[in-house]
Amino acid sequence: MRVLIVAPTGREYKYMRSTLDAFASPKHDYTLICSGIGKAGAAAGVATAVARSSEPFDAVAVIGFAAGSLDFKQGDVVAPNMALYHDCDVPEGFIPELTDPYNLAGTDSVTVFTGDSFINATSATDIMTRFNCKSAIFDMEIMAVAIAVRDYAGAVPLLAVKFISDVPQSGHNEWSYDEFADSHSDFSPLLSKIESLLNN
């Protein structure tokens, strides 16, 4: 199976590159890209990788770090089964391709909310209240990647496999995220999770 792995940041790319280089007997053929941070960069990076590839990809996986709600702790590996924009302010029913949830190939019953903003304790609580959910993770790319995969990659399975780097509602901030990310360069748990999910 040909799998496109999307690392939004240079640090995430470096960590996954080292993990792939050291990984013994991978079960799939992996292509790793650094897409760039945020919705626009992620979607453009995926669309470019798909267009430039000589063969189609069979699956796409977005990896890296994400914030989590209070039921998560730093270091948890999460593979959510649904994605939604949290910053898409469109009247209900007008643009469903932007506002409807996107099913992911993960097995954890949790939604990843995507938006072009860092999440703090107040915004995390507001998002979860608005969408009436008790558990969530937050990133800046996955829903945009989902649209790019749907439109340019033939709607192949999309995985999001993330380390929980910070829990804003417990008092973590951007420095908590940065400290965690600096100290967790071994991405083998993320790669092992991808392999497990793709072999189910």
Coordinates of C-alpha atoms in Angstrom, one line a residue:
M1 CA 0.0 0.0 0.0
R2 CA 1.3 3.5 -0.9
V3 CA 0.8 5.9 2.0
L4 CA 1.3 9.6 2.0
I5 CA 2.3 10.8 5.5
V6 CA 1.7 14.5 6.1
A7 CA 3.8 16.3 8.7
P8 CA 2.6 19.9 9.1
T9 CA 5.8 21.4 10.8
G10 CA 9.5 21.0 10.1
R11 CA 10.0 19.5 13.5
E12 CA 7.3 16.9 13.0
Y13 CA 8.8 16.1 9.6
K14 CA 12.3 15.7 11.1
Y15 CA 11.0 13.4 13.8
M16 CA 9.0 11.2 11.4
R17 CA 11.9 11.1 8.9
S18 CA 14.2 9.7 11.5
T19 CA 11.6 7.2 12.6
L20 CA 11.0 6.0 9.1
D21 CA 14.7 5.7 8.4
A22 CA 15.1 3.5 11.6
F23 CA 11.9 1.5 11.2
A24 CA 12.6 -2.2 10.5
S25 CA 10.5 -3.9 7.8
P26 CA 7.7 -1.4 7.3
K27 CA 4.5 -3.0 6.0
H28 CA 3.8 -0.2 3.5
D29 CA 5.5 2.2 1.1
Y30 CA 5.7 5.6 2.8
T31 CA 6.1 9.0 1.2
L32 CA 6.7 11.8 3.7
I33 CA 6.0 15.5 3.1
C34 CA 6.2 18.6 5.2
S35 CA 3.0 20.4 4.2
G36 CA 3.3 23.6 6.2
I37 CA 1.3 24.8 9.1
G38 CA -2.4 25.7 8.9
K39 CA -5.3 24.9 6.6
A40 CA -4.0 26.5 3.4
G41 CA -0.5 25.0 3.7
A42 CA -1.8 21.6 4.5
A43 CA -4.3 21.4 1.7
A44 CA -1.8 22.8 -0.9
G45 CA 0.9 20.4 0.3
V46 CA -1.3 17.4 -0.1
A47 CA -2.7 18.5 -3.5
T48 CA 0.8 19.1 -4.8
A49 CA 2.1 15.7 -3.5
V50 CA -0.8 13.9 -5.2
A51 CA -0.3 15.8 -8.4
R52 CA 3.4 15.1 -8.6
S53 CA 3.2 11.4 -7.6
S54 CA 3.8 9.0 -10.5
E55 CA 1.3 6.6 -8.9
P56 CA -1.8 7.2 -6.8
F57 CA -1.7 6.9 -3.1
D58 CA -3.8 4.3 -1.3
A59 CA -4.1 6.2 2.0
V60 CA -3.1 9.5 3.6
A61 CA -2.0 10.0 7.2
V62 CA -1.6 13.3 9.0
I63 CA 0.8 13.0 12.0
G64 CA 2.3 15.2 14.7
F65 CA 1.1 17.0 17.8
A66 CA -2.4 18.2 18.9
A67 CA -4.1 19.7 21.9
G68 CA -6.6 17.6 23.8
S69 CA -9.6 18.0 26.1
L70 CA -9.4 17.1 29.8
D71 CA -9.9 13.3 29.3
F72 CA -6.5 13.2 27.6
K73 CA -3.0 13.5 29.0
Q74 CA 0.2 14.5 27.4
G75 CA 1.8 11.7 25.5
D76 CA -1.5 9.9 24.6
V77 CA -1.6 8.7 21.0
V78 CA -5.0 9.4 19.4
A79 CA -6.5 8.4 16.1
P80 CA -9.9 10.2 15.9
N81 CA -12.7 8.9 13.7
M82 CA -14.2 12.3 12.7
A83 CA -13.1 15.8 11.7
L84 CA -14.8 19.2 11.7
Y85 CA -13.9 22.8 11.2
H86 CA -14.4 24.8 14.4
D87 CA -13.9 28.2 12.8
C88 CA -16.2 27.8 9.8
D89 CA -19.0 30.4 10.3
V90 CA -21.5 29.4 7.6
P91 CA -25.4 29.2 7.9
E92 CA -26.5 25.6 8.3
G93 CA -27.0 23.8 5.0
F94 CA -25.5 26.5 2.8
I95 CA -22.1 24.8 2.2
P96 CA -22.3 21.3 3.6
E97 CA -18.9 20.3 2.1
L98 CA -17.4 22.8 4.6
T99 CA -19.7 22.3 7.6
D100 CA -20.5 18.6 7.5
P101 CA -18.3 16.2 9.5
Y102 CA -15.7 14.1 7.7
N103 CA -15.3 10.5 8.6
L104 CA -11.7 9.5 9.3
A105 CA -10.2 6.0 9.3
G106 CA -9.2 6.2 13.0
T107 CA -10.8 4.0 15.7
D108 CA -11.0 6.5 18.6
S109 CA -14.5 7.9 19.1
V110 CA -13.4 11.5 19.2
T111 CA -13.6 14.5 16.9
V112 CA -10.6 16.5 15.8
F113 CA -11.5 20.2 15.4
T114 CA -9.5 22.1 12.9
G115 CA -9.0 25.9 12.8
D116 CA -6.3 28.5 12.1
S117 CA -5.7 29.4 15.7
F118 CA -4.0 28.1 18.8
I119 CA -6.4 26.7 21.3
N120 CA -6.5 27.9 24.9
A121 CA -8.7 26.8 27.9
T122 CA -11.5 29.3 27.0
S123 CA -11.7 28.5 23.3
A124 CA -11.5 24.7 23.9
T125 CA -14.4 24.9 26.3
D126 CA -16.4 27.2 23.9
I127 CA -15.8 24.8 20.9
M128 CA -16.9 21.7 22.9
T129 CA -20.0 23.5 24.2
R130 CA -20.9 24.7 20.7
F131 CA -20.6 21.3 19.2
N132 CA -22.0 19.5 22.3
C133 CA -19.1 17.1 22.8
K134 CA -17.3 16.0 26.0
S135 CA -14.1 14.8 24.3
A136 CA -12.1 16.5 21.5
I137 CA -8.7 17.1 20.1
F138 CA -7.6 20.3 18.2
D139 CA -5.3 20.9 15.3
M140 CA -4.7 23.3 12.4
E141 CA -4.7 21.0 9.4
I142 CA -6.7 17.8 9.4
M143 CA -10.1 19.0 8.1
A144 CA -8.4 20.9 5.2
V145 CA -6.4 17.8 4.4
A146 CA -9.7 15.9 4.3
I147 CA -11.1 18.2 1.7
A148 CA -7.9 17.9 -0.4
V149 CA -7.9 14.1 -0.2
R150 CA -11.6 14.0 -1.1
D151 CA -11.1 16.3 -4.1
Y152 CA -7.7 15.3 -5.4
A153 CA -6.8 11.9 -4.1
G154 CA -9.9 9.9 -4.9
A155 CA -11.3 9.9 -1.4
V156 CA -8.8 7.3 -0.2
P157 CA -8.8 6.5 3.6
L158 CA -7.5 9.4 5.7
L159 CA -5.9 8.9 9.1
A160 CA -5.1 11.4 11.7
V161 CA -2.6 10.0 14.3
K162 CA -1.5 12.5 16.9
F163 CA 0.5 12.8 20.1
I164 CA -1.4 14.9 22.7
S165 CA 1.1 17.6 23.4
D166 CA -0.9 19.9 25.7
V167 CA -4.3 20.0 27.5
P168 CA -5.3 23.7 27.6
Q169 CA -8.1 23.2 30.0
S170 CA -5.6 21.9 32.6
G171 CA -3.5 25.1 32.4
H172 CA -1.2 24.2 29.5
N173 CA -0.2 26.9 27.0
E174 CA 2.0 27.3 23.9
W175 CA 5.1 26.8 26.0
S176 CA 3.8 23.5 27.4
Y177 CA 3.3 22.4 23.8
D178 CA 6.8 23.5 22.7
E179 CA 8.4 21.8 25.7
F180 CA 6.6 18.6 25.0
A181 CA 7.4 18.7 21.3
D182 CA 11.1 19.3 21.9
S183 CA 11.3 16.3 24.2
H184 CA 9.2 13.7 22.2
S185 CA 11.2 13.1 19.0
D186 CA 10.4 9.3 18.8
F187 CA 7.5 9.0 16.4
S188 CA 7.6 5.2 16.3
P189 CA 4.3 5.0 18.3
L190 CA 2.6 7.1 15.6
L191 CA 4.0 5.0 12.8
S192 CA 3.1 1.8 14.6
K193 CA -0.4 3.1 15.0
I194 CA -0.6 3.9 11.3
E195 CA 0.5 0.4 10.4
S196 CA -2.0 -1.2 12.8
L197 CA -4.9 0.9 11.4
L198 CA -4.0 0.2 7.8
N199 CA -3.8 -3.6 8.4
N200 CA -7.2 -3.8 10.0

